[in-house]
């Protein structure tokens, strides 16, 4: 099923059915459900008794294969890291990854291999083999590629030729939240389709239906993307995030050593993200009078903003940004946090 705010996109897209583009680039903000839309669209294209509005019937052999993840005329291409996380895997890839992990583990019991965040050329080559073979069911063959910005340069170039001269009956559904990171040559070979971002009302209503209180606060924090808001609501680190926001709200009374102690087990990028958004809001509060990410903390932000000047905030924000540039390096998280939170407290002294 698609999300309620996607109905209009769905209906308008069906008007392309008579001349379906061989490559469609579905793009838009992260966290609005583009992948699910693309998958549903793929199922609709493969369904052998689709409804007049293009909806898959959900009952035919094609729909059954699709929902079990083994339709012979369908491929989804994801970076390894995402495939592992989302539990989508094609059996062969899975086995290979497992073997590699095992080999790494045998090698002195060190950390297992980090799954790639890129779509690699081997994946595109396998895809081209799939495109080269005829359709198993006599209909279209459909490829979902997500996210398109994860294609590394070699992979993108390998794909380009196929996009230029697409095999008959093959449809590419490329999905991207960062169209600015795609090669212009890739973009120009696709029909671009900007996906609708839900209105705050639609997003709030949907979140409420998922049993989420404080939908508005969550949405503000994630820039209006409902799926990101939902993930945040069930995020295990949320109690610690709330604790951290209280420390930040304390301004001059922020306990930097407690922050180092309490947060040291969390990933550095996660904590830096909170700090960065808080600083953004302090600056926004000091200059425009309205926070963007933490509207629920508006009064604490206003109080902190009145205790120091905006230039100091801007300088400290640059420090945080510099730290973000090296956040994936092995660092002593406790020391990093202590130093940053000390710097934060000093803004008010
Ligand atoms: Zn069907």
PDB file of N, CA and C and ligand atoms in Angstrom, residues 43-44 46-51 55-64 66, ligand 1:
ATOM      1  N   UNK A  43       4.963  -3.422  -8.323  1.00  0.00           N
ATOM      2  CA  UNK A  43       4.000  -4.507  -8.234  1.00  0.00           C
ATOM      3  C   UNK A  43       2.830  -4.275  -9.193  1.00  0.00           C
ATOM      4  N   UNK A  44       2.400  -2.993  -9.268  1.00  0.00           N
ATOM      5  CA  UNK A  44       1.315  -2.644 -10.179  1.00  0.00           C
ATOM      6  C   UNK A  44       1.695  -2.912 -11.635  1.00  0.00           C
ATOM      7  N   UNK A  46       3.814  -5.169 -12.668  1.00  0.00           N
ATOM      8  CA  UNK A  46       4.014  -6.602 -12.899  1.00  0.00           C
ATOM      9  C   UNK A  46       2.725  -7.407 -12.729  1.00  0.00           C
ATOM     10  N   UNK A  47       1.754  -6.828 -12.011  1.00  0.00           N
ATOM     11  CA  UNK A  47       0.501  -7.539 -11.717  1.00  0.00           C
ATOM     12  C   UNK A  47      -0.165  -7.974 -13.019  1.00  0.00           C
ATOM     13  N   UNK A  48      -0.711  -9.183 -13.003  1.00  0.00           N
ATOM     14  CA  UNK A  48      -1.301  -9.726 -14.232  1.00  0.00           C
ATOM     15  C   UNK A  48      -2.802  -9.506 -14.302  1.00  0.00           C
ATOM     16  N   UNK A  49      -3.383  -8.871 -13.288  1.00  0.00           N
ATOM     17  CA  UNK A  49      -4.759  -8.385 -13.443  1.00  0.00           C
ATOM     18  C   UNK A  49      -4.949  -7.115 -12.619  1.00  0.00           C
ATOM     19  N   UNK A  50      -4.168  -6.111 -12.988  1.00  0.00           N
ATOM     20  CA  UNK A  50      -4.183  -4.840 -12.258  1.00  0.00           C
ATOM     21  C   UNK A  50      -5.547  -4.163 -12.400  1.00  0.00           C
ATOM     22  N   UNK A  51      -5.934  -3.399 -11.390  1.00  0.00           N
ATOM     23  CA  UNK A  51      -7.186  -2.656 -11.422  1.00  0.00           C
ATOM     24  C   UNK A  51      -7.040  -1.484 -12.394  1.00  0.00           C
ATOM     25  N   UNK A  55      -3.659  -0.158  -9.618  1.00  0.00           N
ATOM     26  CA  UNK A  55      -3.416  -0.860  -8.352  1.00  0.00           C
ATOM     27  C   UNK A  55      -3.192  -2.351  -8.624  1.00  0.00           C
ATOM     28  N   UNK A  56      -2.184  -2.932  -7.985  1.00  0.00           N
ATOM     29  CA  UNK A  56      -2.016  -4.380  -8.122  1.00  0.00           C
ATOM     30  C   UNK A  56      -3.188  -5.108  -7.457  1.00  0.00           C
ATOM     31  N   UNK A  57      -3.589  -6.273  -8.025  1.00  0.00           N
ATOM     32  CA  UNK A  57      -4.766  -6.970  -7.503  1.00  0.00           C
ATOM     33  C   UNK A  57      -4.487  -7.634  -6.162  1.00  0.00           C
ATOM     34  N   UNK A  58      -3.216  -8.003  -5.932  1.00  0.00           N
ATOM     35  CA  UNK A  58      -2.875  -8.643  -4.664  1.00  0.00           C
ATOM     36  C   UNK A  58      -3.191 -10.128  -4.624  1.00  0.00           C
ATOM     37  N   UNK A  59      -3.715 -10.681  -5.739  1.00  0.00           N
ATOM     38  CA  UNK A  59      -4.137 -12.085  -5.696  1.00  0.00           C
ATOM     39  C   UNK A  59      -3.479 -12.950  -6.770  1.00  0.00           C
ATOM     40  N   UNK A  60      -3.062 -12.342  -7.868  1.00  0.00           N
ATOM     41  CA  UNK A  60      -2.570 -13.153  -8.989  1.00  0.00           C
ATOM     42  C   UNK A  60      -1.207 -13.760  -8.645  1.00  0.00           C
ATOM     43  N   UNK A  61      -0.734 -14.651  -9.509  1.00  0.00           N
ATOM     44  CA  UNK A  61       0.561 -15.303  -9.280  1.00  0.00           C
ATOM     45  C   UNK A  61       1.669 -14.260  -9.168  1.00  0.00           C
ATOM     46  N   UNK A  62       1.621 -13.239 -10.044  1.00  0.00           N
ATOM     47  CA  UNK A  62       2.672 -12.212 -10.032  1.00  0.00           C
ATOM     48  C   UNK A  62       2.689 -11.478  -8.690  1.00  0.00           C
ATOM     49  N   UNK A  63       1.501 -11.127  -8.202  1.00  0.00           N
ATOM     50  CA  UNK A  63       1.424 -10.424  -6.916  1.00  0.00           C
ATOM     51  C   UNK A  63       1.946 -11.312  -5.785  1.00  0.00           C
ATOM     52  N   UNK A  64       1.621 -12.587  -5.842  1.00  0.00           N
ATOM     53  CA  UNK A  64       2.118 -13.502  -4.804  1.00  0.00           C
ATOM     54  C   UNK A  64       3.634 -13.591  -4.809  1.00  0.00           C
ATOM     55  N   UNK A  66       5.621 -11.411  -6.001  1.00  0.00           N
ATOM     56  CA  UNK A  66       6.160 -10.110  -5.622  1.00  0.00           C
ATOM     57  C   UNK A  66       6.198  -9.968  -4.105  1.00  0.00           C
TER      58      UNK A  66
HETATM   59 ZN1  LIG B   1      -1.896  -9.038  -9.206  1.00  0.00          ZN
END
